[in-house]
């Protein structure tokens, strides 16, 4: 597995010079995650900052009744970590599990902080990643309030159609904040239109 996609990701996200991109990438180690394997389990501290090259993951938490609620899906070309646990060094309330076999590149919390202190370009990259993540989270939160279930479904279908090939419909339904039955009804209604 080559680090070319990781190096390209660093360039696209913040236009980091080639020599710095390569120096950053040299700190990442390969990581293979088998289907159904966990990258993180609740109660553990998130210690890996993972760039996903291949595969699909989902994050989920348990509600007060013990049901799994999908909080996010991760596709290739994304950075994956549980931000609160990772930066605050607290136990995670989320799980991150592979939906498919996955390959990627990771650095640890200590390595990431060393790079932040040593390379201003990487520090700026990290800041931009956090801003993007916060923006996505805010948009998702508002969509749960301001959009109908059908609108949320259509948005997910438009922006991440590959999720429907890799995630069970019950996971997609919980991510959309609806029941499996409601998702089936929405899909049937849209198929008739």
PDB file of C-alpha atoms in Angstrom, residues 33-187:
ATOM      1  CA  UNK A  33      -9.240  -3.252   9.642  1.00  0.00           C
ATOM      2  CA  UNK A  34     -11.252  -6.354   8.771  1.00  0.00           C
ATOM      3  CA  UNK A  35     -14.989  -6.238   8.170  1.00  0.00           C
ATOM      4  CA  UNK A  36     -16.881  -6.017  11.505  1.00  0.00           C
ATOM      5  CA  UNK A  37     -13.650  -5.232  13.426  1.00  0.00           C
ATOM      6  CA  UNK A  38     -13.720  -2.201  15.704  1.00  0.00           C
ATOM      7  CA  UNK A  39     -11.385   0.757  15.299  1.00  0.00           C
ATOM      8  CA  UNK A  40     -12.735   2.061  18.628  1.00  0.00           C
ATOM      9  CA  UNK A  41     -15.059   0.695  21.291  1.00  0.00           C
ATOM     10  CA  UNK A  42     -16.978   2.697  23.854  1.00  0.00           C
ATOM     11  CA  UNK A  43     -15.141   3.031  27.150  1.00  0.00           C
ATOM     12  CA  UNK A  44     -11.728   3.237  25.436  1.00  0.00           C
ATOM     13  CA  UNK A  45      -9.734   6.378  24.682  1.00  0.00           C
ATOM     14  CA  UNK A  46      -9.433   7.179  20.979  1.00  0.00           C
ATOM     15  CA  UNK A  47      -5.725   7.127  20.172  1.00  0.00           C
ATOM     16  CA  UNK A  48      -5.641   6.768  16.379  1.00  0.00           C
ATOM     17  CA  UNK A  49      -6.055   9.526  13.798  1.00  0.00           C
ATOM     18  CA  UNK A  50      -6.808   7.473  10.684  1.00  0.00           C
ATOM     19  CA  UNK A  51      -6.796   8.485   7.030  1.00  0.00           C
ATOM     20  CA  UNK A  52      -9.031   5.956   5.266  1.00  0.00           C
ATOM     21  CA  UNK A  53      -7.801   4.846   1.881  1.00  0.00           C
ATOM     22  CA  UNK A  54     -10.207   1.959   1.190  1.00  0.00           C
ATOM     23  CA  UNK A  55     -13.370   0.713   2.820  1.00  0.00           C
ATOM     24  CA  UNK A  56     -16.299   1.979   4.871  1.00  0.00           C
ATOM     25  CA  UNK A  57     -16.787   2.445   8.606  1.00  0.00           C
ATOM     26  CA  UNK A  58     -19.679   3.526  10.767  1.00  0.00           C
ATOM     27  CA  UNK A  59     -19.768   5.203  14.166  1.00  0.00           C
ATOM     28  CA  UNK A  60     -22.537   4.405  16.603  1.00  0.00           C
ATOM     29  CA  UNK A  61     -23.550   4.859  20.218  1.00  0.00           C
ATOM     30  CA  UNK A  62     -26.112   3.144  22.398  1.00  0.00           C
ATOM     31  CA  UNK A  63     -29.220   5.033  23.471  1.00  0.00           C
ATOM     32  CA  UNK A  64     -30.661   4.805  26.997  1.00  0.00           C
ATOM     33  CA  UNK A  65     -32.497   1.614  26.054  1.00  0.00           C
ATOM     34  CA  UNK A  66     -29.388  -0.082  24.651  1.00  0.00           C
ATOM     35  CA  UNK A  67     -30.252   0.349  20.967  1.00  0.00           C
ATOM     36  CA  UNK A  68     -27.488   1.144  18.471  1.00  0.00           C
ATOM     37  CA  UNK A  69     -27.833   4.603  16.904  1.00  0.00           C
ATOM     38  CA  UNK A  70     -25.576   5.325  13.925  1.00  0.00           C
ATOM     39  CA  UNK A  71     -23.886   8.703  14.352  1.00  0.00           C
ATOM     40  CA  UNK A  72     -21.748   8.772  11.206  1.00  0.00           C
ATOM     41  CA  UNK A  73     -20.541   6.886   8.135  1.00  0.00           C
ATOM     42  CA  UNK A  74     -16.965   7.170   6.893  1.00  0.00           C
ATOM     43  CA  UNK A  75     -15.884   6.686   3.277  1.00  0.00           C
ATOM     44  CA  UNK A  76     -12.461   6.561   1.608  1.00  0.00           C
ATOM     45  CA  UNK A  77     -10.545   9.835   1.574  1.00  0.00           C
ATOM     46  CA  UNK A  78     -11.689  10.885   5.056  1.00  0.00           C
ATOM     47  CA  UNK A  79      -9.942  11.294   8.391  1.00  0.00           C
ATOM     48  CA  UNK A  80     -11.556   9.211  11.121  1.00  0.00           C
ATOM     49  CA  UNK A  81     -11.254   9.587  14.879  1.00  0.00           C
ATOM     50  CA  UNK A  82     -13.546  10.291  17.797  1.00  0.00           C
ATOM     51  CA  UNK A  83     -12.692  13.942  18.299  1.00  0.00           C
ATOM     52  CA  UNK A  84     -13.835  14.405  21.906  1.00  0.00           C
ATOM     53  CA  UNK A  85     -12.105  11.299  23.227  1.00  0.00           C
ATOM     54  CA  UNK A  86      -8.989  11.886  21.110  1.00  0.00           C
ATOM     55  CA  UNK A  87      -8.300  15.476  22.133  1.00  0.00           C
ATOM     56  CA  UNK A  88      -9.700  15.426  25.677  1.00  0.00           C
ATOM     57  CA  UNK A  89      -8.179  11.995  26.462  1.00  0.00           C
ATOM     58  CA  UNK A  90     -11.533  10.794  27.809  1.00  0.00           C
ATOM     59  CA  UNK A  91     -13.339   7.498  27.391  1.00  0.00           C
ATOM     60  CA  UNK A  92     -15.391   7.345  24.212  1.00  0.00           C
ATOM     61  CA  UNK A  93     -19.153   6.952  24.222  1.00  0.00           C
ATOM     62  CA  UNK A  94     -19.003   5.894  20.571  1.00  0.00           C
ATOM     63  CA  UNK A  95     -17.927   2.795  18.701  1.00  0.00           C
ATOM     64  CA  UNK A  96     -16.344   2.845  15.248  1.00  0.00           C
ATOM     65  CA  UNK A  97     -16.747  -0.406  13.315  1.00  0.00           C
ATOM     66  CA  UNK A  98     -15.761  -1.525   9.817  1.00  0.00           C
ATOM     67  CA  UNK A  99     -18.647  -2.163   7.422  1.00  0.00           C
ATOM     68  CA  UNK A 100     -16.168  -3.602   4.897  1.00  0.00           C
ATOM     69  CA  UNK A 101     -12.500  -4.541   4.890  1.00  0.00           C
ATOM     70  CA  UNK A 102     -10.598  -1.269   5.271  1.00  0.00           C
ATOM     71  CA  UNK A 103      -7.095   0.035   4.656  1.00  0.00           C
ATOM     72  CA  UNK A 104      -5.625   3.294   5.804  1.00  0.00           C
ATOM     73  CA  UNK A 105      -2.853   5.227   7.480  1.00  0.00           C
ATOM     74  CA  UNK A 106      -2.768   6.344  11.102  1.00  0.00           C
ATOM     75  CA  UNK A 107      -0.769   8.300  13.631  1.00  0.00           C
ATOM     76  CA  UNK A 108      -1.187   8.300  17.380  1.00  0.00           C
ATOM     77  CA  UNK A 109      -2.232  11.175  19.610  1.00  0.00           C
ATOM     78  CA  UNK A 110       1.400  11.715  20.663  1.00  0.00           C
ATOM     79  CA  UNK A 111       2.656  11.691  17.073  1.00  0.00           C
ATOM     80  CA  UNK A 112      -0.055  14.108  15.973  1.00  0.00           C
ATOM     81  CA  UNK A 113       0.803  16.572  18.729  1.00  0.00           C
ATOM     82  CA  UNK A 114       4.508  16.341  17.923  1.00  0.00           C
ATOM     83  CA  UNK A 115       3.745  17.172  14.290  1.00  0.00           C
ATOM     84  CA  UNK A 116       1.457  20.047  15.308  1.00  0.00           C
ATOM     85  CA  UNK A 117       4.283  21.571  17.352  1.00  0.00           C
ATOM     86  CA  UNK A 118       6.992  20.920  14.763  1.00  0.00           C
ATOM     87  CA  UNK A 119       5.195  21.872  11.551  1.00  0.00           C
ATOM     88  CA  UNK A 120       3.013  25.001  11.347  1.00  0.00           C
ATOM     89  CA  UNK A 121       1.611  23.741   8.020  1.00  0.00           C
ATOM     90  CA  UNK A 122       0.309  20.605   9.700  1.00  0.00           C
ATOM     91  CA  UNK A 123      -1.117  22.623  12.569  1.00  0.00           C
ATOM     92  CA  UNK A 124      -3.055  24.710  10.017  1.00  0.00           C
ATOM     93  CA  UNK A 125      -4.166  21.499   8.285  1.00  0.00           C
ATOM     94  CA  UNK A 126      -5.471  20.188  11.632  1.00  0.00           C
ATOM     95  CA  UNK A 127      -7.327  23.414  12.318  1.00  0.00           C
ATOM     96  CA  UNK A 128      -8.967  23.276   8.888  1.00  0.00           C
ATOM     97  CA  UNK A 129      -9.992  19.644   9.478  1.00  0.00           C
ATOM     98  CA  UNK A 130     -11.626  20.543  12.795  1.00  0.00           C
ATOM     99  CA  UNK A 131     -13.486  23.479  11.243  1.00  0.00           C
ATOM    100  CA  UNK A 132     -14.748  21.223   8.432  1.00  0.00           C
ATOM    101  CA  UNK A 133     -15.812  18.581  10.947  1.00  0.00           C
ATOM    102  CA  UNK A 134     -17.640  21.128  13.094  1.00  0.00           C
ATOM    103  CA  UNK A 135     -19.385  22.549  10.025  1.00  0.00           C
ATOM    104  CA  UNK A 136     -20.544  19.067   8.950  1.00  0.00           C
ATOM    105  CA  UNK A 137     -21.768  18.292  12.467  1.00  0.00           C
ATOM    106  CA  UNK A 138     -23.725  21.562  12.651  1.00  0.00           C
ATOM    107  CA  UNK A 139     -25.304  20.922   9.236  1.00  0.00           C
ATOM    108  CA  UNK A 140     -26.313  17.395  10.301  1.00  0.00           C
ATOM    109  CA  UNK A 141     -27.787  18.653  13.577  1.00  0.00           C
ATOM    110  CA  UNK A 142     -29.808  21.325  11.777  1.00  0.00           C
ATOM    111  CA  UNK A 143     -31.011  18.848   9.152  1.00  0.00           C
ATOM    112  CA  UNK A 144     -32.517  16.703  11.925  1.00  0.00           C
ATOM    113  CA  UNK A 145     -34.498  19.753  13.031  1.00  0.00           C
ATOM    114  CA  UNK A 146     -35.337  21.542   9.775  1.00  0.00           C
ATOM    115  CA  UNK A 147     -35.707  18.754   7.182  1.00  0.00           C
ATOM    116  CA  UNK A 148     -38.212  15.977   6.761  1.00  0.00           C
ATOM    117  CA  UNK A 149     -37.077  12.364   6.910  1.00  0.00           C
ATOM    118  CA  UNK A 150     -37.550  12.151   3.139  1.00  0.00           C
ATOM    119  CA  UNK A 151     -35.333  15.201   2.599  1.00  0.00           C
ATOM    120  CA  UNK A 152     -32.620  13.749   4.836  1.00  0.00           C
ATOM    121  CA  UNK A 153     -32.836  10.449   2.947  1.00  0.00           C
ATOM    122  CA  UNK A 154     -32.577  12.166  -0.447  1.00  0.00           C
ATOM    123  CA  UNK A 155     -29.622  14.249   0.758  1.00  0.00           C
ATOM    124  CA  UNK A 156     -27.758  11.131   1.933  1.00  0.00           C
ATOM    125  CA  UNK A 157     -28.599   9.353  -1.314  1.00  0.00           C
ATOM    126  CA  UNK A 158     -27.264  12.319  -3.321  1.00  0.00           C
ATOM    127  CA  UNK A 159     -24.097  12.983  -1.299  1.00  0.00           C
ATOM    128  CA  UNK A 160     -23.115   9.433  -0.271  1.00  0.00           C
ATOM    129  CA  UNK A 161     -24.849   6.879  -2.526  1.00  0.00           C
ATOM    130  CA  UNK A 162     -22.141   4.285  -1.830  1.00  0.00           C
ATOM    131  CA  UNK A 163     -23.318   4.016   1.791  1.00  0.00           C
ATOM    132  CA  UNK A 164     -26.431   2.225   0.520  1.00  0.00           C
ATOM    133  CA  UNK A 165     -24.210  -0.485  -0.976  1.00  0.00           C
ATOM    134  CA  UNK A 166     -22.269  -1.113   2.244  1.00  0.00           C
ATOM    135  CA  UNK A 167     -24.463  -0.319   5.247  1.00  0.00           C
ATOM    136  CA  UNK A 168     -27.532  -2.279   6.367  1.00  0.00           C
ATOM    137  CA  UNK A 169     -30.768  -0.290   6.026  1.00  0.00           C
ATOM    138  CA  UNK A 170     -31.308  -0.422   9.818  1.00  0.00           C
ATOM    139  CA  UNK A 171     -28.026   1.515  10.251  1.00  0.00           C
ATOM    140  CA  UNK A 172     -29.067   4.048   7.620  1.00  0.00           C
ATOM    141  CA  UNK A 173     -32.487   4.455   9.261  1.00  0.00           C
ATOM    142  CA  UNK A 174     -30.952   5.141  12.690  1.00  0.00           C
ATOM    143  CA  UNK A 175     -28.538   7.650  11.122  1.00  0.00           C
ATOM    144  CA  UNK A 176     -31.508   9.454   9.556  1.00  0.00           C
ATOM    145  CA  UNK A 177     -33.323   9.468  12.891  1.00  0.00           C
ATOM    146  CA  UNK A 178     -36.175   7.256  11.688  1.00  0.00           C
ATOM    147  CA  UNK A 179     -37.382   3.665  12.066  1.00  0.00           C
ATOM    148  CA  UNK A 180     -36.693   0.880   9.572  1.00  0.00           C
ATOM    149  CA  UNK A 181     -40.407   0.928   8.693  1.00  0.00           C
ATOM    150  CA  UNK A 182     -40.340   4.656   7.922  1.00  0.00           C
ATOM    151  CA  UNK A 183     -37.276   4.211   5.729  1.00  0.00           C
ATOM    152  CA  UNK A 184     -38.992   1.399   3.801  1.00  0.00           C
ATOM    153  CA  UNK A 185     -42.054   3.598   3.275  1.00  0.00           C
ATOM    154  CA  UNK A 186     -39.930   6.533   2.057  1.00  0.00           C
ATOM    155  CA  UNK A 187     -38.063   4.283  -0.382  1.00  0.00           C
TER     156      UNK A 187
END
